[in-house]
Amino acid sequence: MKAMKGIGASPGIVVGRVIIHWKEQIDILREYVEEPDREIDRFRTAVEFALEQVRETYSRVLEKMGPDEAEVFHGHKLMLKDPDFIGRIEDLIRDEGVNAEWAVKQVADGLIQIFENLDTDYMKSRSDDVKNISERLIKLLLQVGGMDLSNLREEAIIAAREFTPSDMSQIDREKTLAVIAEMGGKTSHGAIIARNLEIPAVFGIPHLLDELENGDLIIVDGDTGTVIINPDGETIDKYREMKVRYECFKKSLSEIRGQKSVTLDGVEVELAANVASPRDLDEVFRNDGEAIGLYRTEFLYLDSTYLPPEDVQFEAYRDVVAAMEGRPVIIRTLDIGGDKNLDYLAIPGEENPALGYRAIRLCLDRQDIFKVQLRAILRASAFGTVRLLFPMISSLEELREAKKILRETQEELRRREIPFDEKMQTGIMVEVPSAAILSDHFAKEVDYFTIGTNDLIQYTTAVDRGNEKLAHLYSQYNPAVLRLIKTVIDNGKRAGIWVGMCGESAGDPRLIPILLGMGLSEFSMNPSSILQARWIIRSLNKGELEGAAETALSFGTAEEVEEYCSNLLQSLSLCR
Ligand code: PEP
Ligand code: MG
């Protein structure tokens, strides 16, 4: 028996036999061609074929799975028609007289490197798109294929080096028990499709294929990201029992759609969604999101090759605000810099970008950019309930300066008789320790706090949130972070303002009881986590959790906190 750890990419537990999906390793050599123009023709033919394949997959996925799952193939179509991407490859063939497959690989590798360095979920998915398209083009140029995933002879767990969206779109939904792979993470397109197909998945398991033989009996636990190869009888029984409990839990989830997020002792909280664009709204509604707790507006800027004009921004914000029909929408001002860079702003490289010229710091310096966004947000506020949010605030001076610019912008709109919500709430992300420590002062000058744990963990523990080598040190259970969270909630309460959370911790089932016990009143998360969070909230007695929060805060290590939180969650009855 051997247990391997990866990233839980799609939940669910299965026990079954494995089939290894070996993909051909293709070596691409640089060759010189006599007639680059003929090579370009060969490349164009491959592009035509690729387009044909992608169109066909798009229609199949649209019909079988729906528009959300098909979206990625629409993106692939656009990329195959993108004059910049195609033009770069053709230029390389022409200028250097090289073979098409080598040129495709060169251009793709360059782009993948740029996207991966940006280290945001969105950029990672762009990098997946480039990988997929270039792999497809290279296979067409070299005329090689792969195993047929759509037609399994018997039920099996499929293991591979990586599952691309095309692989996942061919998956035999009836007979595929789970998918596991060496590459990929929670946000790769393969993972997104696996979740939508409700097929358990564990990705990012180093050296998986070295340990597996075709036909091995394995257990896949998509929640904890565990794969157990050739388990003993006792382990199989334990997981079979967990599987029954999990399935029962899933059933109760679908039954609480439309119900209130209220504890057994009658305390109601708000379960909101984090979004990056109006395109995410479908998922919000499908999962019963009660509000938008974080609209990450920087994606509008990242999606563009120039600063998005006021009207373009206004429409994107208004679409979300209007669709929410009066329910709150927290719009965060531009949180750019650090790991999310805009080429067109030409910000010089920095030694410490996470601590550098970014977010509110950049906006206060570039008021031309800031005011355009504030105008667009204020205009959108006339269409529903907007709450303005400033990111990366680390001092009162910054907050005061941001509010001064806001007042100037409001005054300008009043002069121009442009309507906006005069009562719009203004809050800050508490994601820098200095803001958490001084939250008693901040609380007197804002309408609300929302705690950004993703960055608060990074800045409290001095651990780069994107550095895989330090992943073991980056923990939401770190008691130092929990103590800061408690300080912020207490200071908010004392000043009579509400306190929410929009970092990933807000959707962590093991932390929800503790956060509730501390007095958090709004939890904003990935839309797909909302129903699960509601289920947990509805199983809790807030009165009993205050003591549990105290206990969690008394530990000295993240490991102890994690174990305590896990046991607490396990003690909840999973079926009612
Ligand atoms: C955070 O830092 O917790 C947060 C929600 O913001 P982002 O992940 O966009 O930095
Ligand atoms: Mg942040």
Short mmCIF file of N, CA and C and ligand atoms in Angstrom, two decimals, residues 332 335 429 431 455 465, ligand 2:
data_model
loop_
_atom_site.label_atom_id
_atom_site.label_comp_id
_atom_site.label_asym_id
_atom_site.label_seq_id
_atom_site.Cartn_x
_atom_site.Cartn_y
_atom_site.Cartn_z
N ARG A 332 -14.20 45.93 -6.00
CA ARG A 332 -12.87 46.30 -5.52
C ARG A 332 -12.17 47.13 -6.59
N ASP A 335 -6.67 46.12 -8.36
CA ASP A 335 -5.68 45.46 -7.49
C ASP A 335 -4.59 44.88 -8.40
N MET A 429 -10.13 46.18 2.23
CA MET A 429 -9.68 44.81 2.39
C MET A 429 -8.70 44.86 3.56
N GLU A 431 -5.89 42.98 4.52
CA GLU A 431 -5.04 41.91 4.00
C GLU A 431 -3.56 42.17 4.27
N ASP A 455 -3.81 37.19 1.04
CA ASP A 455 -2.64 38.04 1.25
C ASP A 455 -2.28 38.17 2.73
N ARG A 465 2.71 33.57 -1.47
CA ARG A 465 1.54 32.71 -1.63
C ARG A 465 1.62 31.82 -2.86
MG MG B 2 -5.34 40.26 -1.97
#
